[in-house]
XYZ file of C-alpha atoms in Angstrom:
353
model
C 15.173 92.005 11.130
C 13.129 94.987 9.253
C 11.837 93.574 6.098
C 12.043 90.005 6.540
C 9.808 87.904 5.151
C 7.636 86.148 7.729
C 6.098 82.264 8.248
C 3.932 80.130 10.582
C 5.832 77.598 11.710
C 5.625 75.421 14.841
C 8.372 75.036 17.400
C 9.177 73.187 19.873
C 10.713 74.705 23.355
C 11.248 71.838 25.134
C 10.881 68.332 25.438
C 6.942 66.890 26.642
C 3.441 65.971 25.637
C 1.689 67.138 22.092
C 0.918 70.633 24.131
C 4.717 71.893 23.363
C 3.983 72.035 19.394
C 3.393 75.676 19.881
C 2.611 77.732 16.399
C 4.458 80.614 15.897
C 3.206 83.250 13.376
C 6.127 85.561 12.600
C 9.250 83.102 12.216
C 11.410 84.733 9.513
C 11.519 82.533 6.417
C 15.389 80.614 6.216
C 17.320 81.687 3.111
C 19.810 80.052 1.305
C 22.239 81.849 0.215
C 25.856 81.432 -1.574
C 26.410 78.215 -0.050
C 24.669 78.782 3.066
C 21.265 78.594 4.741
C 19.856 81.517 7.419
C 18.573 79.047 9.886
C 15.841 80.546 12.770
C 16.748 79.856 15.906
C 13.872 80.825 18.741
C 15.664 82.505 22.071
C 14.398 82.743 25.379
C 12.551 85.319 26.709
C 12.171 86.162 22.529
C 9.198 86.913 20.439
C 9.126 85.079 17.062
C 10.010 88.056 15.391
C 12.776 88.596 17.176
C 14.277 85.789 16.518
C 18.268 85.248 16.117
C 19.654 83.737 12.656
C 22.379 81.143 12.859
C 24.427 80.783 9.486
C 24.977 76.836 8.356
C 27.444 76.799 5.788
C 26.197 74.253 2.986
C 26.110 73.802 -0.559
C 23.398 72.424 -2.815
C 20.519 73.531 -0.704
C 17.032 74.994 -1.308
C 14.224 76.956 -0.180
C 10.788 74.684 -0.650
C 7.079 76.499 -0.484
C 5.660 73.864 1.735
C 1.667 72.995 0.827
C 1.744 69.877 3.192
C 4.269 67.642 5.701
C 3.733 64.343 6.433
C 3.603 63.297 10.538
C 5.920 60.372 11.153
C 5.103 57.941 14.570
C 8.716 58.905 15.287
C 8.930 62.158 15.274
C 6.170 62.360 18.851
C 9.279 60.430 20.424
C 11.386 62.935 19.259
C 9.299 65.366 20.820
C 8.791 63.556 23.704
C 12.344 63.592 24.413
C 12.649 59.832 24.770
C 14.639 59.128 20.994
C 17.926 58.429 21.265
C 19.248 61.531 19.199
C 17.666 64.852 20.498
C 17.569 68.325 18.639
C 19.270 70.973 19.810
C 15.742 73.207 21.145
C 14.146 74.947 20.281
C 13.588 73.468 16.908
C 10.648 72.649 13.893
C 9.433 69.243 13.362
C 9.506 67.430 10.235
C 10.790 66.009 7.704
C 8.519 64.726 4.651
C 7.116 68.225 3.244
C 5.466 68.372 -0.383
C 5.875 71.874 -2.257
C 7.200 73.756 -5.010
C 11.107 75.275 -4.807
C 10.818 78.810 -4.351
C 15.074 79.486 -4.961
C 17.743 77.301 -5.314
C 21.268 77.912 -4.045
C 24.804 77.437 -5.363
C 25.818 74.135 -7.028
C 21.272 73.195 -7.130
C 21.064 71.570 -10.366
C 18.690 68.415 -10.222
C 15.879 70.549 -9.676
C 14.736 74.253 -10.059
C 12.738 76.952 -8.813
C 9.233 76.178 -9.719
C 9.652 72.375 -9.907
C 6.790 69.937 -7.501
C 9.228 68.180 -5.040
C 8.788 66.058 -2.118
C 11.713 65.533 0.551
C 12.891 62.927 2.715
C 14.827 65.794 5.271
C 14.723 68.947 5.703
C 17.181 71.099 7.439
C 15.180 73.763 8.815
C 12.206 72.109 9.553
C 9.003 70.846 7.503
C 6.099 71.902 10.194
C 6.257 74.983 8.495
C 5.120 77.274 5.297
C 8.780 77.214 3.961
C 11.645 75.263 4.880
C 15.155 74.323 4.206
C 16.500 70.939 2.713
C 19.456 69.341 0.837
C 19.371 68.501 -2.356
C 20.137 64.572 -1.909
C 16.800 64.597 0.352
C 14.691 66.523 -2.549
C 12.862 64.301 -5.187
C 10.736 65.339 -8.163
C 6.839 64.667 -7.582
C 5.309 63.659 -10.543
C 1.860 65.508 -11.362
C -0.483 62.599 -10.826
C 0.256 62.903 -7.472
C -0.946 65.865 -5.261
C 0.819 67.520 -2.263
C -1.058 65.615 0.588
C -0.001 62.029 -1.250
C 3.678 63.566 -2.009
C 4.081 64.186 1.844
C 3.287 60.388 2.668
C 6.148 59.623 0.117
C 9.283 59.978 2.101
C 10.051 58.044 5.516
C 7.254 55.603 5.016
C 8.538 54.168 1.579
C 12.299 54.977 1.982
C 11.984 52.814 5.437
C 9.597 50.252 3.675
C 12.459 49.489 0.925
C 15.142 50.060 3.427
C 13.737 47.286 5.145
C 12.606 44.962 2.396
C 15.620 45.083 0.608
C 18.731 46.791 1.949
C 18.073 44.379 5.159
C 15.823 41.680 4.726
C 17.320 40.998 1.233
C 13.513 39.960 0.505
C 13.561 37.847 -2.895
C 10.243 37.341 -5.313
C 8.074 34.379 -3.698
C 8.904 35.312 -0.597
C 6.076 35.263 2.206
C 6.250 39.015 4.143
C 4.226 39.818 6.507
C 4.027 43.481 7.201
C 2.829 44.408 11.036
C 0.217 47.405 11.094
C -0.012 47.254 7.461
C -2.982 50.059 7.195
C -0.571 53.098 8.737
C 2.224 54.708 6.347
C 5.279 52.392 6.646
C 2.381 49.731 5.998
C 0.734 50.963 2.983
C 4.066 51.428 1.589
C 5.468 48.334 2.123
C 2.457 46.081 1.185
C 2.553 48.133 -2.330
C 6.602 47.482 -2.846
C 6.128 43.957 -1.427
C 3.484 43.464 -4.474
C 5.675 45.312 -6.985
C 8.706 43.070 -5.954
C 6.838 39.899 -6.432
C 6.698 38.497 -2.490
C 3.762 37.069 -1.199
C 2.283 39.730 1.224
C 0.306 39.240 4.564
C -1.270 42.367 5.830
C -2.577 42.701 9.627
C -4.560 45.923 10.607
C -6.952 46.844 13.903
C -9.971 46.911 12.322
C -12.050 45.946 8.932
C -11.470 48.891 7.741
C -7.914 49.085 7.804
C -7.857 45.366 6.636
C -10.131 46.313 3.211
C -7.186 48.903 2.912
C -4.106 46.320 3.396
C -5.820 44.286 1.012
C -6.410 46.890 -1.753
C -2.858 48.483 -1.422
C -1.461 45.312 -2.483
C -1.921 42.281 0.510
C -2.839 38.718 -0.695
C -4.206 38.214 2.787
C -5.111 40.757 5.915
C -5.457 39.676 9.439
C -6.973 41.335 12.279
C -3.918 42.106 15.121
C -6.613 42.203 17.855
C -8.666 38.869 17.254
C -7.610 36.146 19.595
C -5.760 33.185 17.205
C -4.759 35.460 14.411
C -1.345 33.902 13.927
C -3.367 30.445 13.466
C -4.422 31.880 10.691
C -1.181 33.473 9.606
C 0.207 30.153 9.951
C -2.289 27.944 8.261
C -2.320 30.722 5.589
C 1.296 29.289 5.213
C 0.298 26.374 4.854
C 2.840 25.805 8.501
C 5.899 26.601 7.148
C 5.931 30.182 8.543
C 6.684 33.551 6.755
C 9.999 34.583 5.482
C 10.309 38.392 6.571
C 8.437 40.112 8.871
C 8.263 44.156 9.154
C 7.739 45.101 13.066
C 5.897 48.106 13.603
C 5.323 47.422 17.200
C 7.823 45.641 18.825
C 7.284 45.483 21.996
C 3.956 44.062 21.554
C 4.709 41.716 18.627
C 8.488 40.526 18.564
C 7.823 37.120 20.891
C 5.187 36.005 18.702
C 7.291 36.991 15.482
C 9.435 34.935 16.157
C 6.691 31.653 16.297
C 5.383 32.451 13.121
C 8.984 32.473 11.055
C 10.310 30.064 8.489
C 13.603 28.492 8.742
C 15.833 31.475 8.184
C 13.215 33.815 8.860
C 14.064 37.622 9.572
C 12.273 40.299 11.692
C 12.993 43.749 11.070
C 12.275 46.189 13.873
C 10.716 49.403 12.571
C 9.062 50.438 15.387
C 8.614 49.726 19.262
C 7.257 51.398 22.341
C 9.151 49.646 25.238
C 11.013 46.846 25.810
C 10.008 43.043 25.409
C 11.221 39.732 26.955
C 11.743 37.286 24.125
C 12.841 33.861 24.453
C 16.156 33.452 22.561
C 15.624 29.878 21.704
C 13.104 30.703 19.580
C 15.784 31.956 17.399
C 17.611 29.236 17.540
C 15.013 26.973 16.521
C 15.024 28.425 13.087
C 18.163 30.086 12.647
C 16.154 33.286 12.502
C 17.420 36.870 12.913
C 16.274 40.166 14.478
C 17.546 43.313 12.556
C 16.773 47.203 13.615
C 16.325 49.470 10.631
C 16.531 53.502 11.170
C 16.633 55.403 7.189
C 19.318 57.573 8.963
C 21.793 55.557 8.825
C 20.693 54.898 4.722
C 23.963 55.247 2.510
C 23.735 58.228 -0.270
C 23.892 55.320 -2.818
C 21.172 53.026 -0.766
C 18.770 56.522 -1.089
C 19.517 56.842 -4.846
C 18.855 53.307 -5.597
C 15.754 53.775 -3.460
C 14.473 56.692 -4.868
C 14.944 55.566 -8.735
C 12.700 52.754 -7.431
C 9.928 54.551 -6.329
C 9.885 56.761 -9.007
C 9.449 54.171 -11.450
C 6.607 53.152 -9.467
C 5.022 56.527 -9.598
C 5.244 56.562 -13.255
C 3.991 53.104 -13.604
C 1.297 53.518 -10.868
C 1.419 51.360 -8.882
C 3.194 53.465 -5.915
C -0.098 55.679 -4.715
C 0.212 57.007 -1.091
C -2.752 56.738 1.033
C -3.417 59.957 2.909
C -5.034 59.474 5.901
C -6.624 62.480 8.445
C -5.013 66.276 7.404
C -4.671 68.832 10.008
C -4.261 72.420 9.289
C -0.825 73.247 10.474
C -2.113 74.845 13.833
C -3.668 71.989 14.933
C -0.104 69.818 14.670
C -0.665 68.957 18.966
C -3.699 67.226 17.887
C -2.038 64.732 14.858
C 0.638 64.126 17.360
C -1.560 63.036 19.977
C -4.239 60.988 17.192
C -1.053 59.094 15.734
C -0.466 57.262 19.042
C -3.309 57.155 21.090
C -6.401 56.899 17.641
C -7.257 52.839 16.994
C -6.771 51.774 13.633
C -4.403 53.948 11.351
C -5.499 54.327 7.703
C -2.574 56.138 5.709
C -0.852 58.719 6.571
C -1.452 61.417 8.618
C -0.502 65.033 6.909
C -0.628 68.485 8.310
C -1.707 71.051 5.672
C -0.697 74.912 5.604
């Protein structure tokens, strides 16, 4: 390994709390190669410099300087080990970085070295100073945005579209009301719900975060934690309920959802924290409809349709990330623990190297 170049990067050794984001100073930086990427794969018993290199055979692949990576709500159950899909450990967190490309490998052509570019996956990792990702998950960041706002691109407003319109099927005039509508997935789906001509409800933790659903494009913001606030969602609706509802917290929310729908009413589940008992007649009632939605399982074409959309809103301006608290990257423990556990998100949370 004599004359490798050298990162930070954080890994991840085994499944638990925030305390197993461990930085590691001397990870040898991935390469991609003829059609293939040097992956670094930590051992047991190994220092980070010693680490082994696994070969991943792929074409149309790059090597990204990484100035900042966005923290995603899911990726602390990922590291929790209580997601459904688990890594293979040890492994790098992240997928939303924000850099320049540093080399491009064989059959690269929508971008090239030198180009801003923000992803939506990475293959090697994004908690890092360089990482690994496929071209289909790299995007062009236009120059009025900086690195912190293109790392709160990705997840947040691929899911926020994903849900709005490859699931919900939301129409202009619609009523949406978008669940903690202050954090990422929020801001970016109260500024697409705008752009798309629904009427948008907003509900956030504290005045703060409601000033911030309302300038990122609500009509109306609600406080989650007042007693009555679905009156008022209600009477905001003048009764008859919203259309679509985007579900950041599930198992707090869902039962109520469901009360404050219009006849054919959907929810779409985004996010959740534990199960829920929900009466199905409420359902019934309207002829309403529950529907998951996980970007994973996003079609190439569904991401290309997505990501033409947002880049016309980048150029027109109206699609501005919020950027919330920045960590420097050895302090990644602490964004995974202020994500869950801090009152009140405002934008996203970013990790800066």
């Amino acid at each position: 390994m004599s004359g490798s170049r050298l990162m930070r990067a954080i890994r991840v050794g085994e499944f638990g709390a925030p305390s197993v984001l461990r930085l590691c100073p001397e990870v040898p930086v991935p390469q991609p190669g003829r059609g293939q990427v040097r992956r670094p794969v930590c051992g047991r018993g190994q220092s980070c410099r010693q680490m082994s290199v696994a070969v991943l055979k792929r074409l149309h692949i790059m090597l990204i300087r990484v100035y900042a990576c966005g923290v995603n709500p899911v990726e602390t159950y990922i590291r929790s080990g209580t997601y459904a899909r688990k890594p293979t450990l040890p492994y790098t967190p992240g997928t939303d970085v924000a850099g320049v490309v540093e080399t491009v490998g064989e059959g690269v052509v929508a971008v090239k070295a030198g180009d801003r570019v923000f992803t939506t996956a990475t293959e090697s990792g994004g908690y890092a100073e360089f990482t690994v990702a496929a071209e289909d998950s790299v995007h062009k960041l236009p120059d009025a945005l900086d690195f912190t706002q293109g790392a709160a691109i990705g997840i947040p407003y691929f899911t926020a579209y994903r849900a709005l319109i490859h699931k919900a099927h939301s129409k202009a005039g619609e009523a949406v009301l978008i669940h903690g509508a202050s954090g990422g997935v929020g801001v970016a789906a109260c500024q697409l719900s705008r752009a798309l001509g629904l009427r948008v409800f907003g509900t956030a933790g504290t005045p703060e975060g409601m000033n911030l659903v309302v300038k990122n494009g609500a009509h109306m913001a609600f406080n989650h934690r007042e007693e009555g606030y679905t009156d008022k969602i209600m009477k905001a609706t003048d009764g008859r309920g919203v259309d679509v509802i985007l579900e950041m917290l599930s198992n707090v929310n869902l039962s109520k959802d469901l009360q404050m729908l219009a006849y054919g009413g959907r929810v779409m589940v985004i996010g959740s924290r534990g199960p829920i008992e929900i009466n199905p007649r409420d359902t019934m009632a309207k002829e309403s409809s529950i529907m998951g939605v996980v970007l994973f399982f996003a079609t190439p074409e569904e991401k290309k349709e997505c990501a033409a959309l947002l880049y016309a809103g980048m150029e027109a301006g109206w699609l501005r990330p919020v950027v919330g608290s920045k960590y420097q990257l050895d302090k990644a423990a602490q964004a995974h623990h202020d994500i869950i556990e801090s009152p009140g998100a405002a934008g996203k949370i970013v990790l800066t190297m």
